Short mmCIF file of C-alpha atoms and ligand atoms in Angstrom, two decimals:
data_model
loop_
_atom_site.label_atom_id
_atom_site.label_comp_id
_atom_site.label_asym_id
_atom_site.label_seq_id
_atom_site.Cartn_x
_atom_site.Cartn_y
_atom_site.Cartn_z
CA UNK N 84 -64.11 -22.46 -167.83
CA UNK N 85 -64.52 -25.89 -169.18
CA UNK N 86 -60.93 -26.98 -167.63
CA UNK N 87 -61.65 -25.32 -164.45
CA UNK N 88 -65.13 -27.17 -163.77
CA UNK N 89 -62.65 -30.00 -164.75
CA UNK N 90 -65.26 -30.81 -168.12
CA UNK N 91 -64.39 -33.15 -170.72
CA UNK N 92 -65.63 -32.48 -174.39
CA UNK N 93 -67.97 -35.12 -175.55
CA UNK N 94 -67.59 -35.34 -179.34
CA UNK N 95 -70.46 -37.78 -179.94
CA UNK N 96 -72.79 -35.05 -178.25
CA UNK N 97 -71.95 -32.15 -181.25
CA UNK N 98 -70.05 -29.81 -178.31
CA UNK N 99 -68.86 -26.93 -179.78
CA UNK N 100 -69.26 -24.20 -177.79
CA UNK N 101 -69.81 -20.66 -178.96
CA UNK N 102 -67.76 -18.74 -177.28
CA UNK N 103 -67.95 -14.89 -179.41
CA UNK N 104 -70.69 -12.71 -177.78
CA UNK N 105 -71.63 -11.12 -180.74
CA UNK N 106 -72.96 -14.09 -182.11
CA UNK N 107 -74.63 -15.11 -179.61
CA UNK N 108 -76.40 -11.76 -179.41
CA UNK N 109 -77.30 -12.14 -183.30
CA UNK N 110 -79.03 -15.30 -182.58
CA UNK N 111 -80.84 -14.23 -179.71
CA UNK N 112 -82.13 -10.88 -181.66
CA UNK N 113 -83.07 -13.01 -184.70
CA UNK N 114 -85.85 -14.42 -182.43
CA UNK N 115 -87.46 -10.89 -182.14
CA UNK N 116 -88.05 -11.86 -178.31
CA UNK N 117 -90.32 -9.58 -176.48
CA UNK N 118 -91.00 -10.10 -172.73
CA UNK N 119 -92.65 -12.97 -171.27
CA UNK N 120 -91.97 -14.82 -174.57
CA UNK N 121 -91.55 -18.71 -173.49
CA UNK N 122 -88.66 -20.23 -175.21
CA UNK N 123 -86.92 -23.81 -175.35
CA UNK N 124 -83.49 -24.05 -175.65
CA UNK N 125 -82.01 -27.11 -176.71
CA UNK N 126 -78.32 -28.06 -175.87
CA UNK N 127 -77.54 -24.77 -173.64
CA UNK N 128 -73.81 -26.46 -173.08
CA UNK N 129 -72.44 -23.51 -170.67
CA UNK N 130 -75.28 -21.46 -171.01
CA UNK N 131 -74.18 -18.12 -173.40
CA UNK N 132 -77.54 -18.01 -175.22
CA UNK N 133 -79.30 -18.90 -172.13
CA UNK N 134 -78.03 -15.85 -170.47
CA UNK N 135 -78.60 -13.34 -173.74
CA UNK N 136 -82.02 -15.29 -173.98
CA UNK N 137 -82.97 -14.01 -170.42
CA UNK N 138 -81.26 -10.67 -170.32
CA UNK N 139 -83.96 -10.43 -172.81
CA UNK N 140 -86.62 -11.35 -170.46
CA UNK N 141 -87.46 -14.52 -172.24
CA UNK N 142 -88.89 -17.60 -170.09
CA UNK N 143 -86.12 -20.16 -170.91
CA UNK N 144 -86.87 -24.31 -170.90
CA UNK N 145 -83.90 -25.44 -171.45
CA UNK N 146 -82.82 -29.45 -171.67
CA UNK N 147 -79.07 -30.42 -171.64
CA UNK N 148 -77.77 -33.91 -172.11
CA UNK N 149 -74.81 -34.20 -170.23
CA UNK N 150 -75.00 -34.56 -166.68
CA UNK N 151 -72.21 -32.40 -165.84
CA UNK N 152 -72.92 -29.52 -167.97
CA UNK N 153 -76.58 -29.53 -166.80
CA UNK N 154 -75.28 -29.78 -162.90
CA UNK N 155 -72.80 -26.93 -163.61
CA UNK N 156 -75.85 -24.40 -165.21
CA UNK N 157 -77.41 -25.42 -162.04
CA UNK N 158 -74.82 -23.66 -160.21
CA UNK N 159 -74.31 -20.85 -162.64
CA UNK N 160 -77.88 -19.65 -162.69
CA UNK N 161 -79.18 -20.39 -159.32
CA UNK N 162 -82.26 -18.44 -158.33
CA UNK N 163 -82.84 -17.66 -161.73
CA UNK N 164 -86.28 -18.00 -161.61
CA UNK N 165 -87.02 -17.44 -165.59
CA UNK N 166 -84.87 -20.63 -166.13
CA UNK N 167 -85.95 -23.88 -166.09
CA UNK N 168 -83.48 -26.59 -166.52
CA UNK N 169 -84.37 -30.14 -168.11
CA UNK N 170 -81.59 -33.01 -167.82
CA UNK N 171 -83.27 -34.92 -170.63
CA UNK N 172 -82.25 -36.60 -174.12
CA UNK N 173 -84.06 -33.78 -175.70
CA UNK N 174 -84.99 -35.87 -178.87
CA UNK N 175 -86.99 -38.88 -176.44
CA UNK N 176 -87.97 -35.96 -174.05
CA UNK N 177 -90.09 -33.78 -176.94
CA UNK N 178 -91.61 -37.81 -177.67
CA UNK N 179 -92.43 -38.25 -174.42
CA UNK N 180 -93.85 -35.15 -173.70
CA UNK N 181 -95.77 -33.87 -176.97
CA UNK N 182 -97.52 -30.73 -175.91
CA UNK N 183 -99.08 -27.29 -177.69
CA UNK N 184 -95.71 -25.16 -178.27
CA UNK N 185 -97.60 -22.78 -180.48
CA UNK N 186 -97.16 -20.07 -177.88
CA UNK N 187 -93.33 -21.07 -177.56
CA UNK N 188 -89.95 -20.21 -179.66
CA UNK N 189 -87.13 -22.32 -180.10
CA UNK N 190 -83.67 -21.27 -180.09
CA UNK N 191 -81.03 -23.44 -180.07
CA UNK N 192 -77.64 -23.72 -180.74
CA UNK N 193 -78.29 -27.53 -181.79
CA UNK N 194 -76.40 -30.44 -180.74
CA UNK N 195 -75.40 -31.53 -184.54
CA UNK N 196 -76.06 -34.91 -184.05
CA UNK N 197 -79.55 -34.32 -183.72
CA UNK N 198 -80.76 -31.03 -184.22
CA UNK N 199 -82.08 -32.64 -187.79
CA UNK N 200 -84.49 -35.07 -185.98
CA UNK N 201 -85.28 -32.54 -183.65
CA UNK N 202 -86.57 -29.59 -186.10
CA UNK N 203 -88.48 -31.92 -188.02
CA UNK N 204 -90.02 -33.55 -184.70
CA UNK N 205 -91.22 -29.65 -183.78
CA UNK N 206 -91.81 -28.85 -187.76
CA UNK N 207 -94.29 -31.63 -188.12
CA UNK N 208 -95.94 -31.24 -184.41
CA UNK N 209 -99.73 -30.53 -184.67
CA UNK N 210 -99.06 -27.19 -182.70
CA UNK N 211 -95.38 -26.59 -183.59
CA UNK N 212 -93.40 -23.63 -182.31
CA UNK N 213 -94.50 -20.13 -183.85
CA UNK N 214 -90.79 -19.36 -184.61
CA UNK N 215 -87.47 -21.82 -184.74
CA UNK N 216 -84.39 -20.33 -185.00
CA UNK N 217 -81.41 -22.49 -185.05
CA UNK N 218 -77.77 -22.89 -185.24
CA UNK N 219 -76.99 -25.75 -187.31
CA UNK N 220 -74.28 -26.97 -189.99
CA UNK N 221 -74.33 -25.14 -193.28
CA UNK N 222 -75.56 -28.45 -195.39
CA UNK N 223 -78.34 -29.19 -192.73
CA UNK N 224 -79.70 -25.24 -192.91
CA UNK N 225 -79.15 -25.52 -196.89
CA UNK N 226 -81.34 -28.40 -197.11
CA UNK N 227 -83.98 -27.09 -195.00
CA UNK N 228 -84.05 -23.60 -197.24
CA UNK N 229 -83.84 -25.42 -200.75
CA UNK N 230 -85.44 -24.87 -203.88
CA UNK N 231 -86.87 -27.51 -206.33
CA UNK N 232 -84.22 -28.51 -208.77
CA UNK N 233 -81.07 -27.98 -206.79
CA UNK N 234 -78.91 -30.62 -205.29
CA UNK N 235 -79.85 -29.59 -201.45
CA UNK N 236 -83.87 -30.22 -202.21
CA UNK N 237 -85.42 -33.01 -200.54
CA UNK N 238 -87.36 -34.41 -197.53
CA UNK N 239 -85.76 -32.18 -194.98
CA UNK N 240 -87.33 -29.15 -197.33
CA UNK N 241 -90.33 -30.27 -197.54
CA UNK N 242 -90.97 -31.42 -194.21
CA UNK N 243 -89.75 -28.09 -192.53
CA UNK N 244 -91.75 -25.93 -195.27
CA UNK N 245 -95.11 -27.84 -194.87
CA UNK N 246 -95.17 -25.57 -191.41
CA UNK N 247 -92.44 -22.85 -191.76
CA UNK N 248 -91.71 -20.11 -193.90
CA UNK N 249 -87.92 -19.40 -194.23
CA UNK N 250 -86.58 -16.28 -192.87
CA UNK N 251 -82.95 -14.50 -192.01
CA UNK N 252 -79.93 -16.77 -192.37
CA UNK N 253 -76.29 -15.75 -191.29
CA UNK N 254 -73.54 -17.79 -191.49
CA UNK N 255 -71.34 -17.93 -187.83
CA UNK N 256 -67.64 -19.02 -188.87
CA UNK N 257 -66.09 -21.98 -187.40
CA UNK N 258 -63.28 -19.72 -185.63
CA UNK N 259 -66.36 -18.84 -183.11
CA UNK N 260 -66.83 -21.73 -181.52
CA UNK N 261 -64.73 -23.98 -179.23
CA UNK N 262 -63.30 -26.53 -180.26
CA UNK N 263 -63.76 -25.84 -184.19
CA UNK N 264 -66.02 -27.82 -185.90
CA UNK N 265 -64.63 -29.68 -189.48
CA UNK N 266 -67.99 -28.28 -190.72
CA UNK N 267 -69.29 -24.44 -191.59
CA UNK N 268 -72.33 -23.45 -189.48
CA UNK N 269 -75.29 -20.92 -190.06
CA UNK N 270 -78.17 -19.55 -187.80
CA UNK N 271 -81.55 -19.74 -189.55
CA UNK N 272 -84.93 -18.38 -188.50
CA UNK N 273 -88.09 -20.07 -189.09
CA UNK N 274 -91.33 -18.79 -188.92
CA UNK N 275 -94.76 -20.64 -188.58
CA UNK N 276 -97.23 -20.16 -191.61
CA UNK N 277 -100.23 -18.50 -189.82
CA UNK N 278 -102.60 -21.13 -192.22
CA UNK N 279 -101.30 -24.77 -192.17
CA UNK N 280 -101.53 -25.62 -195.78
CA UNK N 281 -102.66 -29.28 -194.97
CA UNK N 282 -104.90 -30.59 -191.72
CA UNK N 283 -103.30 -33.12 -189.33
CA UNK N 284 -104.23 -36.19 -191.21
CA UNK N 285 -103.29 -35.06 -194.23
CA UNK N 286 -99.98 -33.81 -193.02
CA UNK N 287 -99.37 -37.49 -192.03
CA UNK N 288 -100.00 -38.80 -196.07
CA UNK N 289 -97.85 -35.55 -197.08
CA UNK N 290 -95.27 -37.15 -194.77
CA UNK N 291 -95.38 -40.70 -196.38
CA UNK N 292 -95.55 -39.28 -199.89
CA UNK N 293 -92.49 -37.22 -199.94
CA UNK N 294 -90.64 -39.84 -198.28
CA UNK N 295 -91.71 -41.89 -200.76
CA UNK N 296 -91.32 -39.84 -203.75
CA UNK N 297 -87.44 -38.99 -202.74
CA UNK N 298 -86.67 -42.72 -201.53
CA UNK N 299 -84.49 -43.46 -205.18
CA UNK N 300 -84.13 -39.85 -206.34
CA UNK N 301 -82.62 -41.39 -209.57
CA UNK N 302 -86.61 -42.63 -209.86
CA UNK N 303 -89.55 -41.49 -212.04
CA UNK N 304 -91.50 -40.85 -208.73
CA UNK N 305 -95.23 -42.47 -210.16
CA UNK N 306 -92.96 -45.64 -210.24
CA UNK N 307 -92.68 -45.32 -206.71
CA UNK N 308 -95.42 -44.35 -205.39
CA UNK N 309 -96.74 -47.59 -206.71
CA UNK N 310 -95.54 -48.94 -203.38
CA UNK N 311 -98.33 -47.18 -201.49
CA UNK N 312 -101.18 -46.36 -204.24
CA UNK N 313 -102.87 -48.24 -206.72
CA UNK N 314 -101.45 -47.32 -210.44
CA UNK N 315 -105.49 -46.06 -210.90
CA UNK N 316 -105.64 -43.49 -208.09
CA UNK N 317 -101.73 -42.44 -209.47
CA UNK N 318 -103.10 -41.48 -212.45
CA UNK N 319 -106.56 -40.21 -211.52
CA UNK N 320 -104.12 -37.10 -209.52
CA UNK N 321 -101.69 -37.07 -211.96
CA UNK N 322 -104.75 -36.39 -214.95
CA UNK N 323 -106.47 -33.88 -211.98
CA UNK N 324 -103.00 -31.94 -211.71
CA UNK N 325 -101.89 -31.81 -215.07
CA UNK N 326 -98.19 -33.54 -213.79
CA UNK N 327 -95.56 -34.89 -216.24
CA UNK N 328 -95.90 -38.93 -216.46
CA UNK N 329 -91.81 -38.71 -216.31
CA UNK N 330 -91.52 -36.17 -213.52
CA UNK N 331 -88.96 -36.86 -210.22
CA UNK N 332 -89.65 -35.47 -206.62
CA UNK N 333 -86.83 -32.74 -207.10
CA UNK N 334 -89.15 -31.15 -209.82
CA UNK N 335 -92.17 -30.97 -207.42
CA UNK N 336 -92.73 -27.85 -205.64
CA UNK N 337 -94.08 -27.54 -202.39
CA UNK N 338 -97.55 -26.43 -203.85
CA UNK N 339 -97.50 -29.38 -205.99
CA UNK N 340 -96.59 -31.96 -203.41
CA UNK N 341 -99.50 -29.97 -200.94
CA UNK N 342 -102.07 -30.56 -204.00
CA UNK N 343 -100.84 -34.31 -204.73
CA UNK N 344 -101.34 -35.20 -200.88
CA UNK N 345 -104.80 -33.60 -200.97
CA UNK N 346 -105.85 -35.94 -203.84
CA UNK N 347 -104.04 -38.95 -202.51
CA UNK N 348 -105.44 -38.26 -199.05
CA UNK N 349 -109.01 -38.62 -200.81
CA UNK N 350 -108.18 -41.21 -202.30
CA UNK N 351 -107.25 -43.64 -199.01
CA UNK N 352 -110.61 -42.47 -197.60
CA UNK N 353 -112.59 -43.34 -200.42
CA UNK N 354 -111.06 -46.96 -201.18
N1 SAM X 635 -75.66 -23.76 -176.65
C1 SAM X 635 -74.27 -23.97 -176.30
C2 SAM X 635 -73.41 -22.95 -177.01
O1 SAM X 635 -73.96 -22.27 -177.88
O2 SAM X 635 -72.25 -22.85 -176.69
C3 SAM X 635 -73.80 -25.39 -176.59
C4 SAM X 635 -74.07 -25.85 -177.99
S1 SAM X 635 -73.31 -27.38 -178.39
C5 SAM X 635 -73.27 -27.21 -180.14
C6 SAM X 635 -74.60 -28.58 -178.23
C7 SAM X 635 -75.06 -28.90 -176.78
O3 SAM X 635 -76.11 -29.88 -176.86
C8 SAM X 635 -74.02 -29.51 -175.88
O4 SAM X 635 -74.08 -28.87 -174.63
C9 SAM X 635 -74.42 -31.00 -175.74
O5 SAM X 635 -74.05 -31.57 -174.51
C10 SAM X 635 -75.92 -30.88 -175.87
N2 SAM X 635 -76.58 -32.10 -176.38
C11 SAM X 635 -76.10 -33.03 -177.24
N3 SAM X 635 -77.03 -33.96 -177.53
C12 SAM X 635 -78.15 -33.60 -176.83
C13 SAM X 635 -79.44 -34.15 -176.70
N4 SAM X 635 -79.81 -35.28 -177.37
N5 SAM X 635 -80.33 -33.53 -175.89
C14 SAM X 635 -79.99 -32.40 -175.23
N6 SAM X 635 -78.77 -31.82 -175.30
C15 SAM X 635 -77.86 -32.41 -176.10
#
């Protein structure tokens, strides 16, 4: 297909095309799609998801990249009136046009150049996506599912956990896609806590702090966090939260990053 339409893989643009059915079909029945759902696709390439996503009478936004791919879905699904195709840079395009996607899914075989940036630009939107599910490499899905205390833990977990609850993984072997990517991949769903665990502002110091906290993971993380807040306030929340003086960001939980930010939050608005 690609040689006929005369298409030249772009490497730079992560496009590795899935070309086994069933795996396509896995992905789109991991996002439990009933009809009328409204979902973005990012990165539709030649359009296999696009067309499971639809048979499945899904409303499909999807944005593509590369001018010729995006011209040739054109021609593949004309009339199709559940489709909407987006020629965008879907990273600057979700900047430039922040909107409520709480009624929305993503599903995306991502581009794996950005499909980090992208999940964490939808995780940490006020009114994120109910449900993500995304094809991704197996590090970048590992790092969004990790645990305190394992290697994989860090600001990529955190920031994607604030919002979402983890749900299936599967892994999709490289043999499925076209050409075969040097890394493994894996489809994970995400689902949208129906309570945020932190209000808009907050989720903003939450941001700062675990960046902070995981900048030199070698670190005690007090030390620094000294960049941002006064030693006094530091140990006000530490006292308040019972933490270890010696403790590093991969020892924190989520619930004791969520309770940190809350005191630290405070803190700002009182000094
Ligand atoms: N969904 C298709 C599939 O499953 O076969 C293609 C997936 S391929 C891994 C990633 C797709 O994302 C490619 O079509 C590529 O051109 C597109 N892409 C790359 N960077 C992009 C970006 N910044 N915005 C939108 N699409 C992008």
């Amino acid at each position: 297909m690609l040689m006929q339409q005369g298409i030249l893989l772009t490497k730079s643009l992560g496009q590795n095309f899935l070309h086994d059915q069933n795996q396509v079909q896995r992905i789109a029945d991991a996002a439990q799609l009933t009809s009328g759902d409204q979902v973005l696709e990012i990165g539709p390439g030649l359009g296999p998801l696009t067309r499971a996503l639809l048979q499945q009478g899904a409303q499909v936004t999807a944005v593509e990249i590369d001018r010729r791919l995006h011209a040739s879905l054109e021609e593949a699904f004309q009339g199709e009136k559940a489709l909407t195709l987006i020629h965008a840079d879907a990273l600057k395009w979700l900047r430039q046009h922040p909107q409520d996607w709480s009624r929305w899914k993503l599903v995306s075989n991502l581009p794996y150049s950005v499909g980090s940036p992208i999940v964490v630009e939808l995780a940490l939107a006020p009114k994120g996506p109910s449900d993500m599910v995304v094809t991704l490499q197996q590090e970048v899905i590992e790092r969004m599912m990790a645990a305190p205390g394992s290697k994989a833990y860090g600001v990529m977990s955190l920031l994607v956990q604030l919002s979402y609850q983890i749900g299936q993984r599967f892994r999709i072997p490289a043999s499925c896609f076209f050409p075969e990517p040097d890394v493994e991949s894996s489809c994970l769903a995400l689902h949208r806590r129906s309570k945020p665990l932190l209000d808009e502002d907050q989720s903003r110091t939450f941001v700062q702090l675990v960046k902070l906290g995981f900048s030199q993971r070698r670190k005690v993380m007090w030390k620094l966090l000294k960049q941002r807040w006064s030693s006094e306030w530091l140990e006000n929340a530490r006292n308040q939260l019972g933490l270890d003086p010696m403790i590093r960001a991969q020892a924190l939980d989520l619930d004791a990053f969520v309770a940190l930010t809350r005191v630290l939050h405070a803190s700002d608005n009182r000094s």
